[in-house]
Structure formats: structure tokens, C-alpha cells
Amino acid sequence: MSEHSLSDQTREKLKKVSTASIATALFKRGLRNQFIQGVIPVAPKDENMVGPAFTLRYIPAREDRNPITVFRNPDHPQRVAVETCPEGHVLVMDGRKDARAATAGSILITRLAMRGAAGVVTDAGMRDAEGIGRLDMPAYFAKSSAPTNLTLHEALDINVPISCGDAPVFPGDIMVGDKDGVMVIPAHLADEIAEECTGMESFEDFVLEEVQGGAPIIGLYPATKDENLKKYEEWRSRTGR
């Protein structure tokens, strides 16, 4: 686990910023591959998903190791991950981008939600997606998939570094999901990214108002003209942003 904890203040800031702003802020710091590719919300939520990553790694299933009876084992990693993911964390699953089989279904994800998880992300499939989408807890997946995970996936490791949608995810990294998808913020950068993106969101709201009012984009976005910087400061004073 990361030695950097997620403060309540940073969590609240990240609930109000977009993954696009986070991607730009991370790119400024040389981080180009922090967006989980190929993942969408099971059902869009009004509030961002925010929480530290708790990971589960799947490998390709081998038939002699994955009969249906393995679920009788109380130490089965998929079940253990659901029962040990800490409150306020996001369960992130490495399904190798293979959505031909599910990595979890509505019963397990409902249990995760009841335990207070902040969300769940898989780069593979989920079964019973309609039920998962009705939960208040945000969930992200590649697509719906009816086959059980055992047909293609073997849950193997809990809370180890993984790949999810081609992005590296380390336990404790801060996951932020909105209607576009999911970003992975290295834990030690979370506070400064949250602060910077809060300012970026304010500026972009100002720019959007200007564009909707007919303003040209050159010199406005980015604000390379002093007159636009002055307008922005006046807008901030007027709106309290």
C-alpha cells in the first residue's frame, strides 16, 4: 500500500474535477499513460468515483485449475478481494482487456458496495450489468459479459501492481472516474493534482462562457492575451470561483 493517504479535502476536490483536467495536469508532469483505456461506466453517476486502488490480478484460466467447485474454497482470491477491499477504496481488476468473460457479477459487486467501497473498475467484462448499474456505487467495465470468470480468468493476486486498460495501477494510487472514464493518479501527486485541477475547471468554465458568447479561441485558450486574464479575474470575483 502507498504511504500517502487520501485526505478528505483532496477527495472532495477530486469529486468535482474532470478526468480530462487530470489527464492534462499529469501530462504536464510527464505522465502520459494514466487513463484506463477501453473502460466506460456501467451506468453514469452524478458524482465522481474517488478512492485509493485495491487491486486484483487475473491470469488466463487453465481448465484443470478452474472448475466451478473452486468457489467452495473460502480463500478464493476473487471472494477474498471483495471481502477485504477497505472502505472508501476502489477495487481495480486486471482482466487483461479480455471481456469475453466476466470478472465479477452483481452479487459480488453489491457486497462490495454494502461494505463501503468507493467503486470498482475492470478492463474486462461484468455479468448482471443492469443490477450493477442500479447501485449507487460507481462501476466501470469494458462491456457486459455473461460467462463466469472461470471460463477465461483465474483470480490470483490481491493488492499487487497490475495493468488495467494498459495503465499501470499500484495499490494506493488514487482512482478518479467520471462519465468519460477513469484516471490513475500516483498517490504522492494527488493533493497537488486536485488543487491544480480545481483551478483548471474554474478557468475552463470561464472560457466556455466566453466561447458561448462568441469570443474567438485564439488568445483565450490558452489565455495569452492580458485582456483575457483580466476578464478571468473579474469573472472569478463576480462568481466566487
Short mmCIF file of C-alpha atoms in Angstrom, two decimals:
data_model
loop_
_atom_site.label_atom_id
_atom_site.label_comp_id
_atom_site.label_asym_id
_atom_site.label_seq_id
_atom_site.Cartn_x
_atom_site.Cartn_y
_atom_site.Cartn_z
CA MET A 1 0.00 0.00 0.00
CA SER A 2 1.06 3.59 -0.60
CA GLU A 3 2.40 5.54 2.36
CA HIS A 4 0.43 8.56 1.10
CA SER A 5 -3.13 8.73 2.43
CA LEU A 6 -6.05 10.42 0.68
CA SER A 7 -7.32 13.34 2.75
CA ASP A 8 -11.00 14.24 2.92
CA GLN A 9 -10.21 17.64 1.39
CA THR A 10 -8.45 16.13 -1.61
CA ARG A 11 -11.19 13.54 -2.07
CA GLU A 12 -13.84 16.29 -2.19
CA LYS A 13 -11.83 18.32 -4.71
CA LEU A 14 -11.35 15.31 -6.98
CA LYS A 15 -15.08 14.60 -6.90
CA LYS A 16 -15.60 17.91 -8.73
CA VAL A 17 -12.92 17.79 -11.46
CA SER A 18 -12.93 16.01 -14.80
CA THR A 19 -10.70 13.19 -15.94
CA ALA A 20 -9.74 15.45 -18.86
CA SER A 21 -8.32 18.06 -16.49
CA ILE A 22 -6.48 15.37 -14.54
CA ALA A 23 -5.01 13.96 -17.76
CA THR A 24 -3.68 17.40 -18.70
CA ALA A 25 -2.21 18.03 -15.25
CA LEU A 26 -0.46 14.66 -15.28
CA PHE A 27 0.81 15.24 -18.83
CA LYS A 28 2.46 18.47 -17.62
CA ARG A 29 4.40 16.25 -15.21
CA GLY A 30 5.44 13.82 -17.95
CA LEU A 31 2.80 11.16 -17.19
CA ARG A 32 1.13 10.16 -20.46
CA ASN A 33 -0.42 6.76 -19.76
CA GLN A 34 -2.69 7.19 -16.75
CA PHE A 35 -6.08 6.83 -18.48
CA ILE A 36 -7.60 3.36 -18.34
CA GLN A 37 -8.28 2.55 -21.97
CA GLY A 38 -11.46 0.86 -23.14
CA VAL A 39 -13.41 1.31 -19.91
CA ILE A 40 -16.79 3.03 -19.55
CA PRO A 41 -19.31 3.49 -16.73
CA VAL A 42 -21.73 0.61 -16.28
CA ALA A 43 -24.21 3.42 -15.61
CA PRO A 44 -23.26 7.12 -15.41
CA LYS A 45 -23.33 8.67 -11.94
CA ASP A 46 -23.74 12.31 -10.96
CA GLU A 47 -20.68 12.30 -8.69
CA ASN A 48 -17.12 11.23 -9.49
CA MET A 49 -15.73 7.97 -8.19
CA VAL A 50 -12.70 8.74 -6.00
CA GLY A 51 -10.64 6.39 -3.87
CA PRO A 52 -7.33 4.59 -3.41
CA ALA A 53 -6.78 1.47 -5.52
CA PHE A 54 -7.12 -2.03 -4.06
CA THR A 55 -6.15 -4.45 -6.80
CA LEU A 56 -6.99 -7.95 -8.03
CA ARG A 57 -4.94 -9.62 -10.76
CA TYR A 58 -6.35 -12.27 -13.08
CA ILE A 59 -4.30 -14.55 -15.31
CA PRO A 60 -5.60 -16.72 -18.16
CA ALA A 61 -7.57 -19.66 -16.79
CA ARG A 62 -6.20 -23.16 -17.11
CA GLU A 63 -9.00 -25.72 -17.22
CA ASP A 64 -7.61 -28.14 -14.63
CA ARG A 65 -7.35 -25.33 -12.07
CA ASN A 66 -10.70 -23.63 -12.56
CA PRO A 67 -13.69 -25.96 -12.25
CA ILE A 68 -16.85 -24.43 -10.79
CA THR A 69 -16.04 -26.09 -7.46
CA VAL A 70 -13.18 -23.64 -6.76
CA PHE A 71 -15.78 -21.21 -5.43
CA ARG A 72 -16.23 -23.54 -2.44
CA ASN A 73 -12.74 -22.53 -1.33
CA PRO A 74 -13.09 -19.78 1.33
CA ASP A 75 -9.69 -18.45 0.25
CA HIS A 76 -10.64 -17.93 -3.39
CA PRO A 77 -8.91 -14.62 -4.30
CA GLN A 78 -11.90 -13.09 -6.06
CA ARG A 79 -14.10 -13.59 -3.00
CA VAL A 80 -11.34 -12.55 -0.60
CA ALA A 81 -10.75 -9.34 -2.57
CA VAL A 82 -14.42 -8.41 -2.25
CA GLU A 83 -14.38 -9.12 1.48
CA THR A 84 -11.10 -7.31 2.22
CA CYS A 85 -11.23 -4.22 -0.02
CA PRO A 86 -11.10 -1.39 2.55
CA GLU A 87 -13.94 1.06 2.95
CA GLY A 88 -13.53 4.07 0.68
CA HIS A 89 -11.22 2.21 -1.71
CA VAL A 90 -11.76 1.25 -5.35
CA LEU A 91 -11.41 -2.39 -6.35
CA VAL A 92 -9.39 -2.39 -9.59
CA MET A 93 -9.24 -5.65 -11.57
CA ASP A 94 -6.74 -6.65 -14.22
CA GLY A 95 -8.72 -8.76 -16.68
CA ARG A 96 -6.13 -8.38 -19.46
CA LYS A 97 -8.72 -6.43 -21.53
CA ASP A 98 -10.45 -9.76 -22.27
CA ALA A 99 -14.17 -9.10 -21.93
CA ARG A 100 -15.27 -12.48 -23.28
CA ALA A 101 -15.87 -13.47 -19.66
CA ALA A 102 -16.91 -11.57 -16.55
CA THR A 103 -14.54 -10.62 -13.75
CA ALA A 104 -17.45 -10.20 -11.31
CA GLY A 105 -21.25 -10.03 -11.20
CA SER A 106 -23.97 -8.14 -9.41
CA ILE A 107 -23.95 -10.21 -6.20
CA LEU A 108 -20.25 -9.68 -5.53
CA ILE A 109 -20.35 -6.03 -6.58
CA THR A 110 -23.40 -5.43 -4.38
CA ARG A 111 -21.48 -6.93 -1.47
CA LEU A 112 -18.58 -4.60 -2.29
CA ALA A 113 -20.95 -1.62 -2.23
CA MET A 114 -22.51 -2.74 1.06
CA ARG A 115 -19.03 -2.86 2.59
CA GLY A 116 -18.50 0.81 1.72
CA ALA A 117 -16.20 0.61 -1.30
CA ALA A 118 -15.90 3.78 -3.37
CA GLY A 119 -16.16 1.94 -6.68
CA VAL A 120 -14.96 -0.87 -8.92
CA VAL A 121 -13.05 -0.90 -12.21
CA THR A 122 -12.29 -3.78 -14.56
CA ASP A 123 -10.82 -3.71 -18.04
CA ALA A 124 -12.77 -6.89 -18.85
CA GLY A 125 -16.44 -7.85 -18.56
CA MET A 126 -19.08 -7.90 -15.86
CA ARG A 127 -22.17 -10.06 -15.71
CA ASP A 128 -25.60 -8.90 -14.50
CA ALA A 129 -24.59 -5.39 -15.54
CA GLU A 130 -28.11 -4.00 -15.21
CA GLY A 131 -28.11 -4.78 -11.49
CA ILE A 132 -24.63 -3.31 -11.05
CA GLY A 133 -25.75 -0.15 -12.82
CA ARG A 134 -28.60 0.32 -10.34
CA LEU A 135 -26.17 0.53 -7.41
CA ASP A 136 -25.23 3.95 -6.05
CA MET A 137 -21.58 2.88 -6.13
CA PRO A 138 -19.83 3.72 -9.43
CA ALA A 139 -18.66 0.80 -11.58
CA TYR A 140 -16.60 0.75 -14.78
CA PHE A 141 -16.12 -2.06 -17.26
CA ALA A 142 -15.34 -2.89 -20.88
CA LYS A 143 -18.76 -4.39 -21.61
CA SER A 144 -21.40 -6.82 -20.40
CA SER A 145 -20.36 -10.46 -20.43
CA ALA A 146 -22.44 -13.43 -19.27
CA PRO A 147 -19.80 -16.20 -18.95
CA THR A 148 -18.36 -16.73 -15.47
CA ASN A 149 -14.82 -15.58 -14.88
CA LEU A 150 -13.67 -19.20 -14.52
CA THR A 151 -14.08 -19.79 -18.27
CA LEU A 152 -11.21 -17.43 -19.11
CA HIS A 153 -9.80 -15.86 -15.93
CA GLU A 154 -8.13 -17.12 -12.78
CA ALA A 155 -8.05 -14.68 -9.88
CA LEU A 156 -4.55 -14.96 -8.49
CA ASP A 157 -3.04 -11.97 -6.66
CA ILE A 158 -4.54 -9.39 -4.33
CA ASN A 159 -3.21 -5.85 -3.88
CA VAL A 160 -0.18 -6.09 -6.14
CA PRO A 161 0.82 -3.76 -9.02
CA ILE A 162 -1.33 -4.50 -12.05
CA SER A 163 -2.16 -3.30 -15.53
CA CYS A 164 -5.72 -2.14 -16.12
CA GLY A 165 -6.63 -0.96 -19.59
CA ASP A 166 -2.90 -0.57 -20.36
CA ALA A 167 -2.40 1.81 -17.42
CA PRO A 168 -0.13 0.87 -14.52
CA VAL A 169 -2.01 0.73 -11.21
CA PHE A 170 -0.18 0.43 -7.90
CA PRO A 171 -2.01 -0.27 -4.65
CA GLY A 172 -2.91 3.07 -3.10
CA ASP A 173 -2.90 5.02 -6.38
CA ILE A 174 -5.87 7.39 -6.47
CA MET A 175 -8.57 6.38 -8.92
CA VAL A 176 -10.89 9.07 -10.30
CA GLY A 177 -13.78 8.17 -12.55
CA ASP A 178 -16.32 10.39 -14.31
CA LYS A 179 -18.70 9.91 -17.23
CA ASP A 180 -15.73 9.74 -19.66
CA GLY A 181 -13.70 7.07 -17.88
CA VAL A 182 -11.07 6.54 -15.20
CA MET A 183 -7.74 8.21 -14.45
CA VAL A 184 -4.99 6.83 -12.20
CA ILE A 185 -3.16 9.44 -10.08
CA PRO A 186 0.08 8.40 -8.35
CA ALA A 187 -0.72 8.79 -4.66
CA HIS A 188 2.08 11.24 -3.93
CA LEU A 189 0.70 13.64 -6.56
CA ALA A 190 -2.95 13.54 -5.51
CA ASP A 191 -3.01 16.71 -3.39
CA GLU A 192 -1.29 18.93 -5.96
CA ILE A 193 -3.27 17.48 -8.87
CA ALA A 194 -6.54 18.10 -7.03
CA GLU A 195 -5.56 21.69 -6.29
CA GLU A 196 -4.36 22.42 -9.82
CA CYS A 197 -7.38 20.83 -11.47
CA THR A 198 -9.77 22.81 -9.28
CA GLY A 199 -8.22 25.96 -10.78
CA MET A 200 -8.30 24.48 -14.28
CA GLU A 201 -12.01 23.70 -14.00
CA SER A 202 -12.69 27.28 -12.92
CA PHE A 203 -10.77 28.71 -15.88
CA GLU A 204 -12.40 26.35 -18.38
CA ASP A 205 -15.87 27.29 -17.14
CA PHE A 206 -14.93 30.92 -17.80
CA VAL A 207 -13.60 30.06 -21.27
CA LEU A 208 -16.75 28.13 -22.15
CA GLU A 209 -18.91 31.11 -21.20
CA GLU A 210 -16.74 33.36 -23.37
CA VAL A 211 -16.92 30.96 -26.34
CA GLN A 212 -20.69 30.62 -25.97
CA GLY A 213 -20.81 34.41 -26.06
CA GLY A 214 -18.99 34.47 -29.40
CA ALA A 215 -15.36 35.01 -28.28
CA PRO A 216 -12.59 33.65 -30.56
CA ILE A 217 -10.42 30.91 -29.09
CA ILE A 218 -7.01 32.32 -30.10
CA GLY A 219 -5.53 34.22 -27.19
CA LEU A 220 -8.27 32.93 -24.90
CA TYR A 221 -7.44 29.22 -24.59
CA PRO A 222 -4.69 29.29 -23.51
CA ALA A 223 -5.03 32.85 -22.20
CA THR A 224 -2.07 34.51 -23.91
CA LYS A 225 -3.72 37.92 -24.07
CA ASP A 226 -3.66 40.12 -20.98
CA GLU A 227 -7.19 41.30 -21.65
CA ASN A 228 -8.48 37.74 -21.24
CA LEU A 229 -6.57 37.24 -18.00
CA LYS A 230 -8.16 40.44 -16.72
CA LYS A 231 -11.60 39.22 -17.78
CA TYR A 232 -10.97 35.94 -15.96
CA GLU A 233 -10.04 37.71 -12.72
CA GLU A 234 -13.19 39.81 -12.99
CA TRP A 235 -15.23 36.66 -13.64
CA ARG A 236 -13.73 35.00 -10.56
CA SER A 237 -14.61 37.99 -8.40
CA ARG A 238 -18.14 38.00 -9.77
CA THR A 239 -18.76 34.23 -9.44
CA GLY A 240 -16.71 33.45 -6.33
CA ARG A 241 -14.71 30.88 -8.30
#
